[in-house]
C-alpha cells in the first residue's frame, strides 16, 4: 500500500510506554517501528461489547498459520474480524509469547523505579496493558493471548521457541484495516523472549487514515476470512450498528 494522502491523526509512543483508543470501521491504523527492534503488544476488543475480544486460537487455526503478516485477519471469539493486515514490510509478527511482566523485567534488567528514574523507569508489558485496560473498565481477567507486532519467534520440532533479533528495521510498518469499531490496547515494552541484556524498548509511531476501498481484498482470499467478514457485516447490518 502506498503512502496515504493524509493521516487522520498521528501519535508517537515512546519505547516502554502504552496507549489505547478506538479505531473505527473503515479506518486503517499504521504502526511504524521508529528505530528498529520495537515490540508492540496489542489486544483488540469490540468497542460496543467488550466481552468480545481477540482470539488467538481461532485466528491461527482458521488461517493455518503460526505467524501473522499481510493477507491475514485478526479474529474475535465471536467469529468476526477486527481487522485485516493490508500492508506489512516486516513479514512476521509473533502470536504466542504473551507479555513481559514485572518479575521478568526485574530479573533480566534490574530495577529502575519512577521515583529515581522518572520516564526512564523500566516498564513491563503486563502493567502497561492493565493501566490502559483500566481506562475502559477492564482488568486482569481481560488479558488474553496478544499479538506482538514487529517481533519474530519460531518453534523447532521439539516445540522450543527462538526469538529472532533484528526482525524489524527502522521505518518498517504494518497496516491494520478495521472492519469493526475496535478498542485497541497497546504496550511498547520489551518482548518477553528478547535476549538483550540492556533495557532498550523501541518507539512506535501510530497513524490512522481512511481505508482504501480495495484494501480488504488482501485477506478475503481465505475462505474462513470471507465467512468471518460476513459475520462482521451482519453485526452492523442486522443490529443497527454504525454504517
PDB file of N, CA, C and O in Angstrom, residues 1 12 14 17 34 39 51-52 74-75 78 93 102 107 110 120 141 165 168 184 216-217 223:
ATOM      1  N   UNK A   1       0.853  -1.192   0.000  1.00  0.00           N
ATOM      2  CA  UNK A   1       0.000   0.000   0.000  1.00  0.00           C
ATOM      3  C   UNK A   1       0.885   1.238   0.000  1.00  0.00           C
ATOM      4  O   UNK A   1       1.873   1.331   0.726  1.00  0.00           O
ATOM      5  N   UNK A  12       2.987   9.441  18.719  1.00  0.00           N
ATOM      6  CA  UNK A  12       4.269   8.787  18.984  1.00  0.00           C
ATOM      7  C   UNK A  12       4.206   8.089  20.337  1.00  0.00           C
ATOM      8  O   UNK A  12       3.822   8.706  21.335  1.00  0.00           O
ATOM      9  N   UNK A  14       6.607   6.351  22.961  1.00  0.00           N
ATOM     10  CA  UNK A  14       7.998   6.050  23.321  1.00  0.00           C
ATOM     11  C   UNK A  14       8.161   4.583  23.738  1.00  0.00           C
ATOM     12  O   UNK A  14       7.209   3.946  24.204  1.00  0.00           O
ATOM     13  N   UNK A  17       6.312   2.582  26.722  1.00  0.00           N
ATOM     14  CA  UNK A  17       5.055   3.235  27.094  1.00  0.00           C
ATOM     15  C   UNK A  17       3.855   2.477  26.520  1.00  0.00           C
ATOM     16  O   UNK A  17       4.008   1.430  25.890  1.00  0.00           O
ATOM     17  N   UNK A  34      10.043   2.873  14.814  1.00  0.00           N
ATOM     18  CA  UNK A  34      10.785   4.113  14.593  1.00  0.00           C
ATOM     19  C   UNK A  34      12.273   3.857  14.366  1.00  0.00           C
ATOM     20  O   UNK A  34      12.856   4.330  13.385  1.00  0.00           O
ATOM     21  N   UNK A  39       8.786  -3.639  19.776  1.00  0.00           N
ATOM     22  CA  UNK A  39       7.785  -4.670  20.025  1.00  0.00           C
ATOM     23  C   UNK A  39       6.502  -3.955  20.435  1.00  0.00           C
ATOM     24  O   UNK A  39       6.500  -3.170  21.385  1.00  0.00           O
ATOM     25  N   UNK A  51     -16.883  -7.807  25.966  1.00  0.00           N
ATOM     26  CA  UNK A  51     -16.707  -9.238  26.201  1.00  0.00           C
ATOM     27  C   UNK A  51     -16.254  -9.957  24.936  1.00  0.00           C
ATOM     28  O   UNK A  51     -15.714 -11.068  25.006  1.00  0.00           O
ATOM     29  N   UNK A  52     -16.451  -9.333  23.791  1.00  0.00           N
ATOM     30  CA  UNK A  52     -15.919  -9.873  22.532  1.00  0.00           C
ATOM     31  C   UNK A  52     -14.518  -9.338  22.345  1.00  0.00           C
ATOM     32  O   UNK A  52     -14.303  -8.134  22.288  1.00  0.00           O
ATOM     33  N   UNK A  74      -7.366 -10.630  11.890  1.00  0.00           N
ATOM     34  CA  UNK A  74      -7.374 -10.842  13.337  1.00  0.00           C
ATOM     35  C   UNK A  74      -8.818 -11.107  13.762  1.00  0.00           C
ATOM     36  O   UNK A  74      -9.671 -10.224  13.656  1.00  0.00           O
ATOM     37  N   UNK A  75      -9.088 -12.335  14.230  1.00  0.00           N
ATOM     38  CA  UNK A  75     -10.446 -12.790  14.510  1.00  0.00           C
ATOM     39  C   UNK A  75     -10.841 -12.559  15.964  1.00  0.00           C
ATOM     40  O   UNK A  75      -9.997 -12.599  16.867  1.00  0.00           O
ATOM     41  N   UNK A  78     -16.089 -14.320  18.596  1.00  0.00           N
ATOM     42  CA  UNK A  78     -17.457 -14.455  18.117  1.00  0.00           C
ATOM     43  C   UNK A  78     -17.504 -14.729  16.618  1.00  0.00           C
ATOM     44  O   UNK A  78     -18.544 -14.581  15.977  1.00  0.00           O
ATOM     45  N   UNK A  93       4.975 -11.525  12.546  1.00  0.00           N
ATOM     46  CA  UNK A  93       4.577 -10.950  13.828  1.00  0.00           C
ATOM     47  C   UNK A  93       4.198 -12.093  14.760  1.00  0.00           C
ATOM     48  O   UNK A  93       3.404 -12.966  14.414  1.00  0.00           O
ATOM     49  N   UNK A 102       6.478  -7.727  35.523  1.00  0.00           N
ATOM     50  CA  UNK A 102       7.432  -7.010  36.376  1.00  0.00           C
ATOM     51  C   UNK A 102       8.561  -7.915  36.838  1.00  0.00           C
ATOM     52  O   UNK A 102       9.733  -7.498  36.885  1.00  0.00           O
ATOM     53  N   UNK A 107      14.304  -9.448  36.684  1.00  0.00           N
ATOM     54  CA  UNK A 107      15.348 -10.479  36.589  1.00  0.00           C
ATOM     55  C   UNK A 107      16.294 -10.232  35.412  1.00  0.00           C
ATOM     56  O   UNK A 107      17.490 -10.500  35.506  1.00  0.00           O
ATOM     57  N   UNK A 110      17.218  -5.681  36.010  1.00  0.00           N
ATOM     58  CA  UNK A 110      17.348  -4.989  37.274  1.00  0.00           C
ATOM     59  C   UNK A 110      16.141  -4.106  37.524  1.00  0.00           C
ATOM     60  O   UNK A 110      15.094  -4.264  36.903  1.00  0.00           O
ATOM     61  N   UNK A 120      12.448   7.273  32.524  1.00  0.00           N
ATOM     62  CA  UNK A 120      13.395   6.226  32.152  1.00  0.00           C
ATOM     63  C   UNK A 120      13.217   4.968  33.005  1.00  0.00           C
ATOM     64  O   UNK A 120      14.045   4.059  32.966  1.00  0.00           O
ATOM     65  N   UNK A 141      -8.658 -10.010  34.207  1.00  0.00           N
ATOM     66  CA  UNK A 141      -9.376 -11.124  33.578  1.00  0.00           C
ATOM     67  C   UNK A 141      -9.561 -10.900  32.078  1.00  0.00           C
ATOM     68  O   UNK A 141      -9.916 -11.830  31.355  1.00  0.00           O
ATOM     69  N   UNK A 165      16.331 -11.638  16.813  1.00  0.00           N
ATOM     70  CA  UNK A 165      16.657 -10.222  16.950  1.00  0.00           C
ATOM     71  C   UNK A 165      16.808  -9.595  15.562  1.00  0.00           C
ATOM     72  O   UNK A 165      17.229 -10.252  14.602  1.00  0.00           O
ATOM     73  N   UNK A 168      12.664  -6.558  12.752  1.00  0.00           N
ATOM     74  CA  UNK A 168      12.067  -5.318  12.254  1.00  0.00           C
ATOM     75  C   UNK A 168      13.127  -4.221  12.211  1.00  0.00           C
ATOM     76  O   UNK A 168      13.882  -4.036  13.168  1.00  0.00           O
ATOM     77  N   UNK A 184      -8.429  -0.704  20.745  1.00  0.00           N
ATOM     78  CA  UNK A 184      -7.067  -1.219  20.587  1.00  0.00           C
ATOM     79  C   UNK A 184      -6.265  -0.839  21.827  1.00  0.00           C
ATOM     80  O   UNK A 184      -6.246   0.329  22.223  1.00  0.00           O
ATOM     81  N   UNK A 216      -9.323  -4.425   1.670  1.00  0.00           N
ATOM     82  CA  UNK A 216      -9.775  -5.615   2.376  1.00  0.00           C
ATOM     83  C   UNK A 216      -9.628  -6.878   1.531  1.00  0.00           C
ATOM     84  O   UNK A 216      -9.551  -7.986   2.061  1.00  0.00           O
ATOM     85  N   UNK A 217      -9.555  -6.728   0.217  1.00  0.00           N
ATOM     86  CA  UNK A 217      -9.348  -7.897  -0.645  1.00  0.00           C
ATOM     87  C   UNK A 217      -8.054  -8.623  -0.309  1.00  0.00           C
ATOM     88  O   UNK A 217      -7.889  -9.796  -0.660  1.00  0.00           O
ATOM     89  N   UNK A 223     -11.037 -18.560   2.807  1.00  0.00           N
ATOM     90  CA  UNK A 223     -12.479 -18.784   2.948  1.00  0.00           C
ATOM     91  C   UNK A 223     -12.982 -18.478   4.353  1.00  0.00           C
ATOM     92  O   UNK A 223     -14.076 -17.923   4.525  1.00  0.00           O
TER      93      UNK A 223
END
